[in-house]
Amino acid sequence: MSRTAVGEEMDQIAEECIALIAAAKQLPAEQVTLDSTFEDLAVDSLDRVSLSFDVEEKYGIEIPDSRLHTILTVRDMVEGVEEALRAKVEKARLKEAGEGA
């Protein structure tokens, strides 16, 4: 994947995460930025759990409950999704390589 494609994928994930948060909090998406804190957006612990379910379903990933407490900003959420997606791809690649051996 080219560097441009990776950047575009990251931008898409950011836009999708912002849209999820904006919808959950009934805010215009323009009010949610990567640097917005969950505190600023009034995202409470119940919202975090709900958002994590939404993200897990959307991307087919799993976010450990322990990780939820370390997500304090929209950027943290986006980076967490990207990290989980990379791990998912790597796991699939290793499984495929193991089956091919």
Short mmCIF file of N, CA and C in Angstrom, two decimals, residues 4-59:
data_model
loop_
_atom_site.label_atom_id
_atom_site.label_comp_id
_atom_site.label_asym_id
_atom_site.label_seq_id
_atom_site.Cartn_x
_atom_site.Cartn_y
_atom_site.Cartn_z
N THR A 4 0.53 7.38 0.17
CA THR A 4 -0.66 8.19 -0.05
C THR A 4 -1.91 7.39 0.32
N ALA A 5 -1.96 6.13 -0.08
CA ALA A 5 -3.12 5.29 0.25
C ALA A 5 -3.27 5.12 1.75
N VAL A 6 -2.16 4.95 2.46
CA VAL A 6 -2.20 4.83 3.91
C VAL A 6 -2.75 6.11 4.53
N GLY A 7 -2.28 7.25 4.06
CA GLY A 7 -2.77 8.53 4.56
C GLY A 7 -4.25 8.72 4.29
N GLU A 8 -4.69 8.31 3.11
CA GLU A 8 -6.11 8.42 2.78
C GLU A 8 -6.94 7.49 3.66
N GLU A 9 -6.43 6.29 3.93
CA GLU A 9 -7.14 5.36 4.79
C GLU A 9 -7.26 5.93 6.20
N MET A 10 -6.18 6.55 6.70
CA MET A 10 -6.21 7.15 8.02
C MET A 10 -7.21 8.31 8.06
N ASP A 11 -7.23 9.13 7.01
CA ASP A 11 -8.18 10.23 6.94
C ASP A 11 -9.61 9.70 6.95
N GLN A 12 -9.85 8.62 6.23
CA GLN A 12 -11.19 8.03 6.17
C GLN A 12 -11.60 7.52 7.55
N ILE A 13 -10.70 6.85 8.24
CA ILE A 13 -10.99 6.35 9.58
C ILE A 13 -11.30 7.52 10.51
N ALA A 14 -10.52 8.59 10.41
CA ALA A 14 -10.75 9.77 11.24
C ALA A 14 -12.14 10.34 10.96
N GLU A 15 -12.48 10.49 9.69
CA GLU A 15 -13.80 11.03 9.33
C GLU A 15 -14.91 10.14 9.85
N GLU A 16 -14.75 8.84 9.73
CA GLU A 16 -15.77 7.90 10.19
C GLU A 16 -15.91 7.93 11.71
N CYS A 17 -14.80 8.02 12.43
CA CYS A 17 -14.85 8.10 13.89
C CYS A 17 -15.51 9.41 14.33
N ILE A 18 -15.16 10.49 13.68
CA ILE A 18 -15.77 11.79 13.99
C ILE A 18 -17.28 11.72 13.75
N ALA A 19 -17.68 11.10 12.65
CA ALA A 19 -19.11 10.98 12.34
C ALA A 19 -19.83 10.15 13.40
N LEU A 20 -19.21 9.05 13.85
CA LEU A 20 -19.80 8.22 14.89
C LEU A 20 -20.00 9.00 16.19
N ILE A 21 -18.97 9.73 16.58
CA ILE A 21 -19.04 10.51 17.82
C ILE A 21 -20.08 11.62 17.70
N ALA A 22 -20.06 12.32 16.58
CA ALA A 22 -21.01 13.41 16.37
C ALA A 22 -22.44 12.88 16.43
N ALA A 23 -22.69 11.75 15.80
CA ALA A 23 -24.03 11.17 15.81
C ALA A 23 -24.44 10.75 17.22
N ALA A 24 -23.50 10.12 17.93
CA ALA A 24 -23.79 9.65 19.29
C ALA A 24 -24.12 10.81 20.23
N LYS A 25 -23.43 11.92 20.04
CA LYS A 25 -23.62 13.07 20.93
C LYS A 25 -24.55 14.13 20.32
N GLN A 26 -25.10 13.82 19.15
CA GLN A 26 -26.01 14.73 18.44
C GLN A 26 -25.38 16.12 18.28
N LEU A 27 -24.16 16.09 17.74
CA LEU A 27 -23.41 17.32 17.47
C LEU A 27 -23.14 17.43 15.97
N PRO A 28 -22.99 18.65 15.47
CA PRO A 28 -22.53 18.77 14.08
C PRO A 28 -21.10 18.22 14.00
N ALA A 29 -20.81 17.48 12.95
CA ALA A 29 -19.48 16.88 12.79
C ALA A 29 -18.38 17.94 12.83
N GLU A 30 -18.70 19.17 12.38
CA GLU A 30 -17.70 20.24 12.36
C GLU A 30 -17.24 20.61 13.78
N GLN A 31 -18.03 20.27 14.79
CA GLN A 31 -17.65 20.59 16.17
C GLN A 31 -16.71 19.55 16.77
N VAL A 32 -16.53 18.44 16.07
CA VAL A 32 -15.68 17.35 16.56
C VAL A 32 -14.40 17.34 15.74
N THR A 33 -13.26 17.49 16.42
CA THR A 33 -11.97 17.46 15.75
C THR A 33 -11.11 16.35 16.36
N LEU A 34 -10.01 16.06 15.71
CA LEU A 34 -9.10 15.04 16.25
C LEU A 34 -8.60 15.41 17.64
N ASP A 35 -8.49 16.70 17.91
CA ASP A 35 -7.96 17.13 19.20
C ASP A 35 -9.04 17.34 20.26
N SER A 36 -10.31 17.11 19.89
CA SER A 36 -11.39 17.21 20.87
C SER A 36 -11.20 16.12 21.92
N THR A 37 -11.35 16.51 23.18
CA THR A 37 -11.30 15.51 24.24
C THR A 37 -12.69 14.96 24.46
N PHE A 38 -12.75 13.74 24.97
CA PHE A 38 -14.05 13.17 25.28
C PHE A 38 -14.73 13.99 26.36
N GLU A 39 -13.95 14.58 27.24
CA GLU A 39 -14.52 15.45 28.28
C GLU A 39 -15.18 16.67 27.63
N ASP A 40 -14.50 17.30 26.67
CA ASP A 40 -15.07 18.46 25.96
C ASP A 40 -16.38 18.10 25.26
N LEU A 41 -16.46 16.87 24.75
CA LEU A 41 -17.63 16.43 23.99
C LEU A 41 -18.69 15.78 24.87
N ALA A 42 -18.44 15.76 26.18
CA ALA A 42 -19.35 15.15 27.15
C ALA A 42 -19.56 13.66 26.87
N VAL A 43 -18.50 12.98 26.45
CA VAL A 43 -18.54 11.53 26.23
C VAL A 43 -18.25 10.88 27.58
N ASP A 44 -19.26 10.22 28.12
CA ASP A 44 -19.08 9.57 29.42
C ASP A 44 -18.75 8.09 29.23
N SER A 45 -18.65 7.36 30.33
CA SER A 45 -18.23 5.96 30.24
C SER A 45 -19.24 5.12 29.46
N LEU A 46 -20.51 5.39 29.59
CA LEU A 46 -21.51 4.66 28.82
C LEU A 46 -21.37 4.95 27.32
N ASP A 47 -21.11 6.22 27.00
CA ASP A 47 -20.87 6.59 25.59
C ASP A 47 -19.64 5.85 25.05
N ARG A 48 -18.60 5.74 25.86
CA ARG A 48 -17.38 5.05 25.42
C ARG A 48 -17.66 3.61 25.06
N VAL A 49 -18.43 2.94 25.90
CA VAL A 49 -18.76 1.54 25.65
C VAL A 49 -19.59 1.43 24.38
N SER A 50 -20.57 2.30 24.24
CA SER A 50 -21.43 2.29 23.05
C SER A 50 -20.61 2.56 21.78
N LEU A 51 -19.74 3.56 21.85
CA LEU A 51 -18.88 3.88 20.71
C LEU A 51 -17.95 2.72 20.38
N SER A 52 -17.44 2.06 21.42
CA SER A 52 -16.53 0.93 21.16
C SER A 52 -17.28 -0.18 20.44
N PHE A 53 -18.53 -0.44 20.81
CA PHE A 53 -19.33 -1.45 20.10
C PHE A 53 -19.53 -1.04 18.65
N ASP A 54 -19.83 0.24 18.43
CA ASP A 54 -20.04 0.73 17.07
C ASP A 54 -18.78 0.55 16.22
N VAL A 55 -17.64 0.90 16.80
CA VAL A 55 -16.36 0.80 16.09
C VAL A 55 -16.00 -0.66 15.83
N GLU A 56 -16.20 -1.50 16.83
CA GLU A 56 -15.89 -2.92 16.67
C GLU A 56 -16.73 -3.53 15.54
N GLU A 57 -18.00 -3.17 15.52
CA GLU A 57 -18.88 -3.70 14.47
C GLU A 57 -18.50 -3.16 13.10
N LYS A 58 -18.23 -1.87 13.03
CA LYS A 58 -17.92 -1.23 11.75
C LYS A 58 -16.64 -1.80 11.12
N TYR A 59 -15.62 -2.01 11.94
CA TYR A 59 -14.31 -2.41 11.42
C TYR A 59 -13.97 -3.89 11.65
#
